[in-house]
Tab-separated table of C-alpha atoms in Angstrom:
chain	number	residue	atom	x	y	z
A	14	UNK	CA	86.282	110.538	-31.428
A	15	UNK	CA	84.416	109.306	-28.669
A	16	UNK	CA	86.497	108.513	-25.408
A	17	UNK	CA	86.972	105.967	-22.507
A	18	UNK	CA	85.907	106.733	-19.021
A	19	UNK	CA	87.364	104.202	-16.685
A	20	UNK	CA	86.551	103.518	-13.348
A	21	UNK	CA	89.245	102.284	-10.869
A	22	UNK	CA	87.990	99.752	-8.191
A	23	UNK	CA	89.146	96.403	-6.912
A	24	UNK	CA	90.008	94.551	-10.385
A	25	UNK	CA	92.195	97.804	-11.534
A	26	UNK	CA	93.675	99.056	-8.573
A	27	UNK	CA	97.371	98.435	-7.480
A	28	UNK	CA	100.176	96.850	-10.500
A	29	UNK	CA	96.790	97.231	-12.360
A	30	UNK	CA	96.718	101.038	-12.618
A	31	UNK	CA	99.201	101.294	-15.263
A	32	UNK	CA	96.869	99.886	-17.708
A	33	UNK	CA	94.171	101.419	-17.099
A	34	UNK	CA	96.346	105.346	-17.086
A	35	UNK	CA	97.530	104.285	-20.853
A	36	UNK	CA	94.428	103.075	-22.395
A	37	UNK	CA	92.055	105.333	-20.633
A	38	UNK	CA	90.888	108.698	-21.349
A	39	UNK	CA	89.725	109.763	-18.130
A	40	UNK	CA	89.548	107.943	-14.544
A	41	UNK	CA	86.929	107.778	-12.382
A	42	UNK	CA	86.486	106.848	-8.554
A	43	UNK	CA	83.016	106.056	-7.118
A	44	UNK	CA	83.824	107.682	-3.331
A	45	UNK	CA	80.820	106.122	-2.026
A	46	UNK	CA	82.892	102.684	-2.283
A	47	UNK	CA	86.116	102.004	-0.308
A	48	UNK	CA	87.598	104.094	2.243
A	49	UNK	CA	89.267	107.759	1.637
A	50	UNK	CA	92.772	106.806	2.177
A	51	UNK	CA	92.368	103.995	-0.489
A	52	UNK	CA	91.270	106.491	-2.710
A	53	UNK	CA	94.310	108.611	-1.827
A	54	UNK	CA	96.603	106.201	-2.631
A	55	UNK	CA	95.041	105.132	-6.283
A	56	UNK	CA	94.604	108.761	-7.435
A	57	UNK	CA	98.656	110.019	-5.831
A	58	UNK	CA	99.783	106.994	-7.823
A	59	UNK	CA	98.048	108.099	-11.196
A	60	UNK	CA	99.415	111.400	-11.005
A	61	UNK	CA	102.961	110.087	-10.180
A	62	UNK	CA	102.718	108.225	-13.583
A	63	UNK	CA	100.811	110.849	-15.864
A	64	UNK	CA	100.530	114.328	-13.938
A	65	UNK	CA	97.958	115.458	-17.288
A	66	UNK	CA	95.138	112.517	-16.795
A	67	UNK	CA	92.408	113.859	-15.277
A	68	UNK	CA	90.753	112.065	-12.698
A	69	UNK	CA	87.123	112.400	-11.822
A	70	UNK	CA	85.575	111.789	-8.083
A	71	UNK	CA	81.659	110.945	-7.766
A	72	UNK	CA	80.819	112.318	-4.378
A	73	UNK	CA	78.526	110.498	-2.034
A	74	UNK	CA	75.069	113.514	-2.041
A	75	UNK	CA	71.165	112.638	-0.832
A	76	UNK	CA	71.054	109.120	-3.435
A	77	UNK	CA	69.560	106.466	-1.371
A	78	UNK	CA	72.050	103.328	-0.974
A	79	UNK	CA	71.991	100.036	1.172
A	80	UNK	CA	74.336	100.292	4.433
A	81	UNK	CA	74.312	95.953	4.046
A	82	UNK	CA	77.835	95.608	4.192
A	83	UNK	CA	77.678	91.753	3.388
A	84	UNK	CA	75.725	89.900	0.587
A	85	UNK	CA	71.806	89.873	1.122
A	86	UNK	CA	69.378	87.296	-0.881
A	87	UNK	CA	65.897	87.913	-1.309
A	88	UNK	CA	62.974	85.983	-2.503
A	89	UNK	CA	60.505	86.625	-5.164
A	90	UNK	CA	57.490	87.948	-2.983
A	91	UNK	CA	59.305	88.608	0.023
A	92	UNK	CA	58.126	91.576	1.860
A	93	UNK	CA	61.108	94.070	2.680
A	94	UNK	CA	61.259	96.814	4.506
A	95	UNK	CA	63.977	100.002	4.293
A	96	UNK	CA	64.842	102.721	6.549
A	97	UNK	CA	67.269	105.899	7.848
A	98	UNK	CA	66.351	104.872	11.332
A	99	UNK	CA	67.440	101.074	13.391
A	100	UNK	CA	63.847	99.807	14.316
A	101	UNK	CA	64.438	97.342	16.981
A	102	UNK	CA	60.914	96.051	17.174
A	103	UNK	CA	61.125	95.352	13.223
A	104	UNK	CA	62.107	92.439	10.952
A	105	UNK	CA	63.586	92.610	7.111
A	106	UNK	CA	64.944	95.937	7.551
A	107	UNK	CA	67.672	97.367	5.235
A	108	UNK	CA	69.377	100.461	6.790
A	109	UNK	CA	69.376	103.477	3.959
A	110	UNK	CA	72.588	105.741	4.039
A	111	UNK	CA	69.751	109.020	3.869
A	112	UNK	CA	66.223	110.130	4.378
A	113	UNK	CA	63.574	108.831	2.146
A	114	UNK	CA	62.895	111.675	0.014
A	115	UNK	CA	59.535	113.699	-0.600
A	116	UNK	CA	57.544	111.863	-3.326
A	117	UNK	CA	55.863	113.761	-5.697
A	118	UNK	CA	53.451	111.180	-6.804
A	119	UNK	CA	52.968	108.108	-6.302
A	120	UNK	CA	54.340	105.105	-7.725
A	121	UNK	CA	53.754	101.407	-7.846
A	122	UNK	CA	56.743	100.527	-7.835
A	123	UNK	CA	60.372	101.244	-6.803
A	124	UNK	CA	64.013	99.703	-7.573
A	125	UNK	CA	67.221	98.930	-6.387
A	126	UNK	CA	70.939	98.787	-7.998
A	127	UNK	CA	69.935	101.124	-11.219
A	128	UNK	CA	66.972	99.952	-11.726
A	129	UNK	CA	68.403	96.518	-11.791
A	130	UNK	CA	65.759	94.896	-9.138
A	131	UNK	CA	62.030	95.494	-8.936
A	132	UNK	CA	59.840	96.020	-5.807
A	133	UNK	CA	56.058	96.235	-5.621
A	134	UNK	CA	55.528	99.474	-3.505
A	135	UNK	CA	53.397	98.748	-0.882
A	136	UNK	CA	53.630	102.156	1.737
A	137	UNK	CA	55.868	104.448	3.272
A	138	UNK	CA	54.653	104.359	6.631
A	139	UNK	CA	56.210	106.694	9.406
A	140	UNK	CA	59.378	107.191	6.895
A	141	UNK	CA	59.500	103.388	6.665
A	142	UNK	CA	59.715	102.185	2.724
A	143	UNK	CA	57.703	98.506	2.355
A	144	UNK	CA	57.901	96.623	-1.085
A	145	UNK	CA	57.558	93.142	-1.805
A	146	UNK	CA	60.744	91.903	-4.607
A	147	UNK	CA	59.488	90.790	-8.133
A	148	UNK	CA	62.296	88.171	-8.541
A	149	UNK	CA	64.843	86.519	-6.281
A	150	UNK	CA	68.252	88.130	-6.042
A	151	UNK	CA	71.202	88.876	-4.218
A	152	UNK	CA	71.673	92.383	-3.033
A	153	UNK	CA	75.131	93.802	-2.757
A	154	UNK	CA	76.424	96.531	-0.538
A	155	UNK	CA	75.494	100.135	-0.766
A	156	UNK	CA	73.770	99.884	-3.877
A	157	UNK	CA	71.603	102.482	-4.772
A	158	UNK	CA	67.484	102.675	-4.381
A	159	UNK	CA	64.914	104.914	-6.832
A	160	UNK	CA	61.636	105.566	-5.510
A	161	UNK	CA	60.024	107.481	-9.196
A	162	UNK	CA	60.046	111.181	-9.091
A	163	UNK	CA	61.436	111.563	-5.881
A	164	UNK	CA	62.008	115.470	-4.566
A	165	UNK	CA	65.499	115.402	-2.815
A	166	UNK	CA	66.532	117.778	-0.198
A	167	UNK	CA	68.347	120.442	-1.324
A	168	UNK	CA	69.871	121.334	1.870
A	169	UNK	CA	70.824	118.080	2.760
A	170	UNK	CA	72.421	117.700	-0.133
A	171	UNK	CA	74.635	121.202	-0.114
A	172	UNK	CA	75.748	120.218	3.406
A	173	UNK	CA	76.307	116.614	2.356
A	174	UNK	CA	78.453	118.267	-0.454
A	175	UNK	CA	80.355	120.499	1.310
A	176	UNK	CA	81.286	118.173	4.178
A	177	UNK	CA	83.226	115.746	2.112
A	178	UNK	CA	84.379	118.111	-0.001
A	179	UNK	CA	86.391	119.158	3.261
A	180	UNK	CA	87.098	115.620	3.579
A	181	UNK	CA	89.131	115.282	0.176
A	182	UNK	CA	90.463	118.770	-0.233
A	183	UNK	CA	94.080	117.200	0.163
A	184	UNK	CA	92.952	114.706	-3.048
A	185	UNK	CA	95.095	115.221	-6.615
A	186	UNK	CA	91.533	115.497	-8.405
A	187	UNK	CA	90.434	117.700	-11.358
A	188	UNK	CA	86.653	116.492	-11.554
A	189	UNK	CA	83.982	116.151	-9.052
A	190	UNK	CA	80.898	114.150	-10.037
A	191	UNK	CA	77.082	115.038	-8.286
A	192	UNK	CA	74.545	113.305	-8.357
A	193	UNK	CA	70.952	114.153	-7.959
A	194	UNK	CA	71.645	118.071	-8.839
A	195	UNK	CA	67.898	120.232	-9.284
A	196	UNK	CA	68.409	123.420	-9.963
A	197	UNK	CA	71.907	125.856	-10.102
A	198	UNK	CA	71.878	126.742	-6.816
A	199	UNK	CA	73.938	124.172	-5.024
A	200	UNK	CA	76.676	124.294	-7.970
A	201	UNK	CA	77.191	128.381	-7.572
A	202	UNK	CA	78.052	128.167	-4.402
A	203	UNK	CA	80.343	124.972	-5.150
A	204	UNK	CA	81.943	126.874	-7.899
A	205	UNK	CA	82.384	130.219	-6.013
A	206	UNK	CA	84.304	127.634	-3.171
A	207	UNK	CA	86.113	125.912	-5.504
A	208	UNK	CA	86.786	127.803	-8.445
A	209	UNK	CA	89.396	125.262	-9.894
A	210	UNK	CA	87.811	121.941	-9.689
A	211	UNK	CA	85.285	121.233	-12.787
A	212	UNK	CA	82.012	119.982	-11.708
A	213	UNK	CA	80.404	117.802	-13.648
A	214	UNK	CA	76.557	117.507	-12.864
A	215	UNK	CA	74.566	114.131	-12.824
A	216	UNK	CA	70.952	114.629	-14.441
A	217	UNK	CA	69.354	111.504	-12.765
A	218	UNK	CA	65.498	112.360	-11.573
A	219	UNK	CA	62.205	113.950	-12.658
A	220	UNK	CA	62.999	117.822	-11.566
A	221	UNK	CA	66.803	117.700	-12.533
A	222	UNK	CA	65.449	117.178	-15.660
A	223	UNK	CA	63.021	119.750	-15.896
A	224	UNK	CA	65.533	122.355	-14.816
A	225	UNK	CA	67.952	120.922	-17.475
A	226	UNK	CA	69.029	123.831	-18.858
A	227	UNK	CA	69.622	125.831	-16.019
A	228	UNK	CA	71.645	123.175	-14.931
A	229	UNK	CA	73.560	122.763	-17.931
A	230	UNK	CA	74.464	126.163	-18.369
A	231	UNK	CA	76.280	126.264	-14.866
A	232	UNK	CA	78.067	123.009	-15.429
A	233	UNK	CA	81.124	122.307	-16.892
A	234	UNK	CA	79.870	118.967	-18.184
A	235	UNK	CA	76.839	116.710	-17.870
A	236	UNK	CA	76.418	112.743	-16.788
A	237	UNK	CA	73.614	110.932	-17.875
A	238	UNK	CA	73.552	107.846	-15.547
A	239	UNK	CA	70.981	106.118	-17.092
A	240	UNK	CA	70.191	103.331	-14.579
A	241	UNK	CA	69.017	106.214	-11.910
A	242	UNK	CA	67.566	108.366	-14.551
A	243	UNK	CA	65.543	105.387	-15.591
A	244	UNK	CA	64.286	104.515	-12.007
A	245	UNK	CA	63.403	107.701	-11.431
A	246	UNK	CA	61.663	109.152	-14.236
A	247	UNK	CA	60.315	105.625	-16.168
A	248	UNK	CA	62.143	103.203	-18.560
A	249	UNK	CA	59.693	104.743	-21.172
A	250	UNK	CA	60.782	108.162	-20.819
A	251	UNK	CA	64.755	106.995	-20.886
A	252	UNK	CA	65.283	107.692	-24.697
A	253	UNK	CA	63.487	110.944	-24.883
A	254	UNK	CA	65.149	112.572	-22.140
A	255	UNK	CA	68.368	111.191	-22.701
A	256	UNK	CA	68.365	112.913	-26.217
A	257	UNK	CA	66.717	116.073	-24.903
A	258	UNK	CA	69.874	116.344	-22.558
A	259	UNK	CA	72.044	115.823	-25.329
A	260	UNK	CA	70.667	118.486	-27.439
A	261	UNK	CA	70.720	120.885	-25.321
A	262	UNK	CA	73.945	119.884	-23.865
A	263	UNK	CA	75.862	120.060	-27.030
A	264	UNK	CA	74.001	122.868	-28.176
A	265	UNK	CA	75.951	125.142	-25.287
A	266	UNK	CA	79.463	123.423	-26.370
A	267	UNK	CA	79.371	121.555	-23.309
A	268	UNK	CA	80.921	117.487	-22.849
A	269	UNK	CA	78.275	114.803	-22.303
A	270	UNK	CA	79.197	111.484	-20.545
A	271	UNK	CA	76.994	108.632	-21.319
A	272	UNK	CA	76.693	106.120	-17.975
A	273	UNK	CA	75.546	102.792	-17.098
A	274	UNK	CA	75.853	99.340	-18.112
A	275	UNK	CA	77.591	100.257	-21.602
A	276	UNK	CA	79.915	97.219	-21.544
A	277	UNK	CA	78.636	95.148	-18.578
A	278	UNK	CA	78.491	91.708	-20.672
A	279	UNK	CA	81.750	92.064	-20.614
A	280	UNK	CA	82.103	91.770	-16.613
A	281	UNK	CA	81.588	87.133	-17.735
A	282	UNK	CA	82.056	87.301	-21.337
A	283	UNK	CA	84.679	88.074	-23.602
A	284	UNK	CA	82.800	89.521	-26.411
A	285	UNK	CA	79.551	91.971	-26.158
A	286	UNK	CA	76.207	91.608	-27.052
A	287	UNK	CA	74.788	92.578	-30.085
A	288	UNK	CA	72.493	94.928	-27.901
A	289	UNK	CA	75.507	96.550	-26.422
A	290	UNK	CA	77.358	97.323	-29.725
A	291	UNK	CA	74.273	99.075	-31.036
A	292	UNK	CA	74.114	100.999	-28.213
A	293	UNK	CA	77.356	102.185	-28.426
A	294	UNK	CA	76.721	103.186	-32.258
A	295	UNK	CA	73.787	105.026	-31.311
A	296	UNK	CA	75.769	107.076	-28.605
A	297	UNK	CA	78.440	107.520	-31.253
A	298	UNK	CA	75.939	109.132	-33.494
A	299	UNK	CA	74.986	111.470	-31.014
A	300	UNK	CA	78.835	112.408	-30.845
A	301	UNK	CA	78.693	112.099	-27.318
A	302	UNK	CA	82.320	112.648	-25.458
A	303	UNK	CA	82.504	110.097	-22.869
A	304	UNK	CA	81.579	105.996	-22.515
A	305	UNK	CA	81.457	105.656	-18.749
A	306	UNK	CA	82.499	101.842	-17.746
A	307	UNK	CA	81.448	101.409	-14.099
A	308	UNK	CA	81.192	97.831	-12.568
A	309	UNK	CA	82.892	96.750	-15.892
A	310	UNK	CA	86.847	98.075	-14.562
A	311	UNK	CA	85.793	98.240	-11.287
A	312	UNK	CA	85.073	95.287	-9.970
A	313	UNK	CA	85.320	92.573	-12.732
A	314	UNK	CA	88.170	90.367	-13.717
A	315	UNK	CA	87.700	91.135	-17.142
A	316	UNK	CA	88.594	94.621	-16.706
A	317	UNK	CA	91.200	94.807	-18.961
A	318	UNK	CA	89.728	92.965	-21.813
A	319	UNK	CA	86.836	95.293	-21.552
A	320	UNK	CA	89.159	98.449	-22.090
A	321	UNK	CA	90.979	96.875	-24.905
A	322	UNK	CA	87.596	96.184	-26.692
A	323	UNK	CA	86.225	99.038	-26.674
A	324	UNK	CA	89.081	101.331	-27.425
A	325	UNK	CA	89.886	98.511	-30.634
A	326	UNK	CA	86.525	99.737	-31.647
A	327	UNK	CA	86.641	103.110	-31.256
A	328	UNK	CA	89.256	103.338	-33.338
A	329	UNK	CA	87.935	100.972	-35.883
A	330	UNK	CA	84.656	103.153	-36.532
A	331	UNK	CA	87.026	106.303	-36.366
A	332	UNK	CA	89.084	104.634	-39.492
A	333	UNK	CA	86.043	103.874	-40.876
A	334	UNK	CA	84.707	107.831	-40.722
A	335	UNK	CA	87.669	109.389	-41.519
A	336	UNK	CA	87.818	107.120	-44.773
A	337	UNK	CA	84.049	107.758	-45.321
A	338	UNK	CA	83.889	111.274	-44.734
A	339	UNK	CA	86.575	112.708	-45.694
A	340	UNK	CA	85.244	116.515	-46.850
A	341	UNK	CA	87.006	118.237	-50.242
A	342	UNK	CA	87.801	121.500	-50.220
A	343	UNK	CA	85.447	121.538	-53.214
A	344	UNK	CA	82.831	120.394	-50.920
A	345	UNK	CA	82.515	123.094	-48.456
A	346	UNK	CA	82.930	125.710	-51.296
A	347	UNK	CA	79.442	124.871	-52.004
A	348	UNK	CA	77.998	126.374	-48.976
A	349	UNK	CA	79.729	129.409	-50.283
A	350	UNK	CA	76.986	130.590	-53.298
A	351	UNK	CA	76.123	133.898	-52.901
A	352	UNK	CA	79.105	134.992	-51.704
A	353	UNK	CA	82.290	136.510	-52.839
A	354	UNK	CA	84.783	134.221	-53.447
A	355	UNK	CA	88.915	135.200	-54.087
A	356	UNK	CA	90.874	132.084	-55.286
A	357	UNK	CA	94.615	131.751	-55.961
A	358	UNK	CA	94.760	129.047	-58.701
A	359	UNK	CA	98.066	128.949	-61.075
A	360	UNK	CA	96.600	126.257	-63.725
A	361	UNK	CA	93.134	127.403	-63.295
A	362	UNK	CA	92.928	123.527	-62.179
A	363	UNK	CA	90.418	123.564	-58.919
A	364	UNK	CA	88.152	125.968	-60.886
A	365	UNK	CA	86.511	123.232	-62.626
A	366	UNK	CA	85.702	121.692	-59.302
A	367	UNK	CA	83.908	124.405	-58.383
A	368	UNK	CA	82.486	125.996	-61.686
A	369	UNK	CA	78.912	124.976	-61.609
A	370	UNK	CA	78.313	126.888	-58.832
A	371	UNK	CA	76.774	130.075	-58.778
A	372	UNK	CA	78.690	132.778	-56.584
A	373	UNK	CA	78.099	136.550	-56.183
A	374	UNK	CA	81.290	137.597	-56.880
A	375	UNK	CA	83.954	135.380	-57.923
A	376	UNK	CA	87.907	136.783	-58.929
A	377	UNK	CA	89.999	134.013	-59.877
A	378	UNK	CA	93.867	134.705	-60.011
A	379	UNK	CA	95.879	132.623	-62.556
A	380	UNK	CA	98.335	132.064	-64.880
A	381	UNK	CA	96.088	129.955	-67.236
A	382	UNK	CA	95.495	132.697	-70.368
A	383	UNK	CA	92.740	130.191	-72.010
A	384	UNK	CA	90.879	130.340	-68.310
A	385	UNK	CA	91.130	134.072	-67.853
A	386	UNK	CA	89.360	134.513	-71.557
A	387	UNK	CA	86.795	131.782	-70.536
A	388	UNK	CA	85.760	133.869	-67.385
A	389	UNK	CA	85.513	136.914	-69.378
A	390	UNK	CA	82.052	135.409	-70.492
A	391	UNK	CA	80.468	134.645	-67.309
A	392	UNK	CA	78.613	136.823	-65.141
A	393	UNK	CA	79.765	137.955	-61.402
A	394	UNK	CA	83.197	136.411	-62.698
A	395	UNK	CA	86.415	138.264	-62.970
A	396	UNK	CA	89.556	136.408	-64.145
A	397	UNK	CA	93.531	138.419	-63.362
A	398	UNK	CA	96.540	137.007	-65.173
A	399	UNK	CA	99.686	136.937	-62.972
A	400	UNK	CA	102.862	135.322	-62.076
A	401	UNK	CA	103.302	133.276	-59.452
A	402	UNK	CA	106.063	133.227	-57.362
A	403	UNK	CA	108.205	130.221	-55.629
A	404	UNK	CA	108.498	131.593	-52.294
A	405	UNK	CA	107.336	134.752	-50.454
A	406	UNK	CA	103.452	133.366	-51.008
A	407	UNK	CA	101.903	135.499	-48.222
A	408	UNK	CA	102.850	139.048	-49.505
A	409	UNK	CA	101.989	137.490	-53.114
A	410	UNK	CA	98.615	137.090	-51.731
A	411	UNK	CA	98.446	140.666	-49.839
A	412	UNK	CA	100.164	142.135	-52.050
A	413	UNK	CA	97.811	141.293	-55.032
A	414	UNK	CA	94.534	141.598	-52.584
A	415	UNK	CA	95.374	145.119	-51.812
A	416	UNK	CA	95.900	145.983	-55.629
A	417	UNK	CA	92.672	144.293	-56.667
A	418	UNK	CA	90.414	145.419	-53.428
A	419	UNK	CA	87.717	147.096	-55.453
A	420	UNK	CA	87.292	144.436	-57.468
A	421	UNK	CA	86.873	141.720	-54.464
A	422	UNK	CA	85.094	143.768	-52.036
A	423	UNK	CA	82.764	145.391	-54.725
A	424	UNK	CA	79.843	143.302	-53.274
A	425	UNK	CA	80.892	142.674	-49.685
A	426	UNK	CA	83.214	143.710	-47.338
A	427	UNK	CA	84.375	140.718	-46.712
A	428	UNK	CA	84.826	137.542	-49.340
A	429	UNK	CA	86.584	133.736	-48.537
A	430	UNK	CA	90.106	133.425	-50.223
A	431	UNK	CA	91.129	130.116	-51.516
A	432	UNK	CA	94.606	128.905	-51.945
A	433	UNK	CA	96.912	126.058	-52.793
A	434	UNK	CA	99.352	125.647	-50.120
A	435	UNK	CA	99.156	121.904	-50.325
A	436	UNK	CA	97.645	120.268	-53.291
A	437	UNK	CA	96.007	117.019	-52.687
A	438	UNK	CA	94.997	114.739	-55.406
A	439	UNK	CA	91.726	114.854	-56.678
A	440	UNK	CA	91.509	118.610	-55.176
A	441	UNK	CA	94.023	121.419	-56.190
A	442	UNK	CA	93.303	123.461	-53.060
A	443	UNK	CA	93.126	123.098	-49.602
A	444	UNK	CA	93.010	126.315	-47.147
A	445	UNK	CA	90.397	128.951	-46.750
A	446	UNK	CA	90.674	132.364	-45.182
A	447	UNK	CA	87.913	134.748	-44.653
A	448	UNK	CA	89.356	138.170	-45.845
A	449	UNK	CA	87.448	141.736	-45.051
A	450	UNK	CA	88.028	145.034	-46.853
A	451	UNK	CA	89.583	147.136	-43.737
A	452	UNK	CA	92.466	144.710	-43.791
A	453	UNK	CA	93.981	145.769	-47.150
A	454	UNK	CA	93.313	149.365	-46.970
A	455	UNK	CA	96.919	150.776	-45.692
């Protein structure tokens, strides 16, 4: 089953936490919020309660934010200007936590807060970013800017990395979050420093996704923050790359966590949109591992009813799926044709679940006389009458495997054994082995 990601901000901090550790899967803290000794106090507190929950840090790397610390409104057509540097002789500047980065085409248009707000791009003049905002709005502090397909510094962002890494060494964290990550080369040298943290790796721009699967492989799990990735690479191109990364993400073994505005109805209303529940469905499908909720526990007063939504639902479409798709033994023996099959059947029962199918080798132990005859006329069949015994079932089985080897293993030198253990209704077996020759030979 899919699982809850949680982040912990001002709404589920403090007498709050306790909530949030029991109906959570995994905790996150966004370190480019709040101060390091906050941080400190949140993540000693979790551990104090559950030692085992792992808790996940996003690292502040080369992403663009705001350094407004208050509230800022702007107006539809209102020209704005943002920079790493304080111009003095300069009006409508917005300080930028980094360096614009190299651009490597260029774009009409750039964004702020995931995408969220719109600018006309009108230059980047002397490192100084102009736009003019489609819409009026209130920007919030250190929220994040996209300029589309945007080439970060790689060495900024290992020092960046490294440096607050140093910071938070004395942290109770399992997880560290990056954002922005390119190519492999930043996380080897992470992982050779810090073998026992796991690194999960944020694909969120045009050339972390091309080197996807480079960066995959060296991961230990992927984030797909979907507002950045968005900004950066197109809304168009969202869907396609998002599934791309989840192919080849799960087709390693590897976790994906699936980011951005799942929930965030839910930071006013008490019940999601219609929009919202799809999209979770659609994520379910994909059997992704992690629903990230970001601004929805962090900072909203609805945290809690959030949480308690979504993990009522998850466990209402597990019900559902386990009802649904519930897979007889029967079932899977159908992928078996062609192959030799041993089963251990006393009333000869589960072989007419199975009969129709058309194995290479099938030997069918039993104490149903009328069934052993019956088997007699079928090809590829062989049918042994025996006793079977109340107790000592495992060297029944060897024992009788060994005696019979020629027979089983006269087409392969291996076959699937079948036995009742358990019988369930409706199916009168319910464990397979895979058996090979060498096993039965002393």
């Amino acid at each position: 089953m899919t699982k809850i990601l949680t982040t912990i901000g001002p709404a589920s901090d403090g007498k709050n936490l306790k909530y949030f550790i029991n109906n959570s899967d995994f905790i996150r803290f966004n370190m480019s919020h709040n101060v390091i000794s906050w941080h400190k106090k949140n993540i000693d507190q979790i551990k104090k309660i559950n030692p085992n929950k792992l808790v996940l840090v996003d690292i502040p790397g080369v992403k663009l934010r705001t350094l407004n610390k208050k509230p800022i409104f702007i107006k539809k057509g209102e020209k704005v200007k943002f920079s790493y540097k304080v111009l003095k002789k300069e009006n409508n500047v917005i300080l930028l936590s980094n360096p614009l980065p190299k651009i490597k085409k260029n774009s009409k248009f750039f964004y702020l807060s995931d995408g969220t707000f719109e600018f006309k791009n009108l230059n980047i003049i002397n490192r100084i970013l102009t736009g003019i905002s489609c819409q009026n709005f209130t920007l919030n502090p250190k929220k994040g800017l996209n300029i589309p397909f945007s080439i970060y510094n790689d060495k900024t962002q290992e020092k960046l990395y490294f440096s607050f890494l140093k910071k938070i060494s004395r942290l109770n964290i399992d997880c560290v979050g990056l954002s922005f990550i390119q190519n492999s080369n930043i996380l080897k040298k992470l992982k050779k420093k810090y073998p026992k943290l796991i690194f999960i790796s944020k694909i969120e721009n045009y050339l972390g996704y091309k080197n996807r699967k480079d960066i995959i492989q060296n991961s230990d799990a992927i984030m797909i923050d979907r507002g950045d990735l968005a900004a950066e690479v197109g809304i168009s191109k969202l869907s396609e790359y998002s599934d791309n990364i989840i192919i080849d993400t799960k087709s390693i073994g590897k976790s994906v966590i699936i980011a951005t505005e799942n929930l965030n109805s839910l930071i006013y209303n008490e019940i999601p949109t219609k929009s919202e529940v799809m999209n979770i469905d659609y994520y379910l499908q994909k059997k992704v591992d992690y629903l990230m909720l970001s601004d929805e526990t962090a900072t909203s007063k609805n945290s809690k009813n959030t949480v308690r939504w979504l993990s009522n639902y998850l466990k209402k479409k597990k019900s559902k799926k386990t009802q649904n798709n519930f897979l007889k033994i029967e079932e899977i023996i159908k992928s078996f044709k062609d192959q030799t099959l041993v089963v251990f059947s006393k009333k000869g029962y589960f072989y007419d679940r199975i009969s129709s199918n058309d194995f290479k080798n099938l030997v069918l132990f039993t104490e149903n006389v009328k069934l052993k005859k019956v088997l007699q006329l079928k090809r590829n069949y062989n049918s042994i009458l025996i006793k079977f015994p109340r107790k000592y079932l495992y060297s029944f089985l060897y024992e009788n495997i060994k005696r019979y080897k020629e027979v089983i293993f006269k087409e392969n030198k291996f076959a699937y054994l079948v036995n009742v253990i358990f019988p369930r209704e409706h199916s009168r077996a319910n464990t397979i082995s895979i058996i090979q020759e060498k096993d039965f030979l002393r």
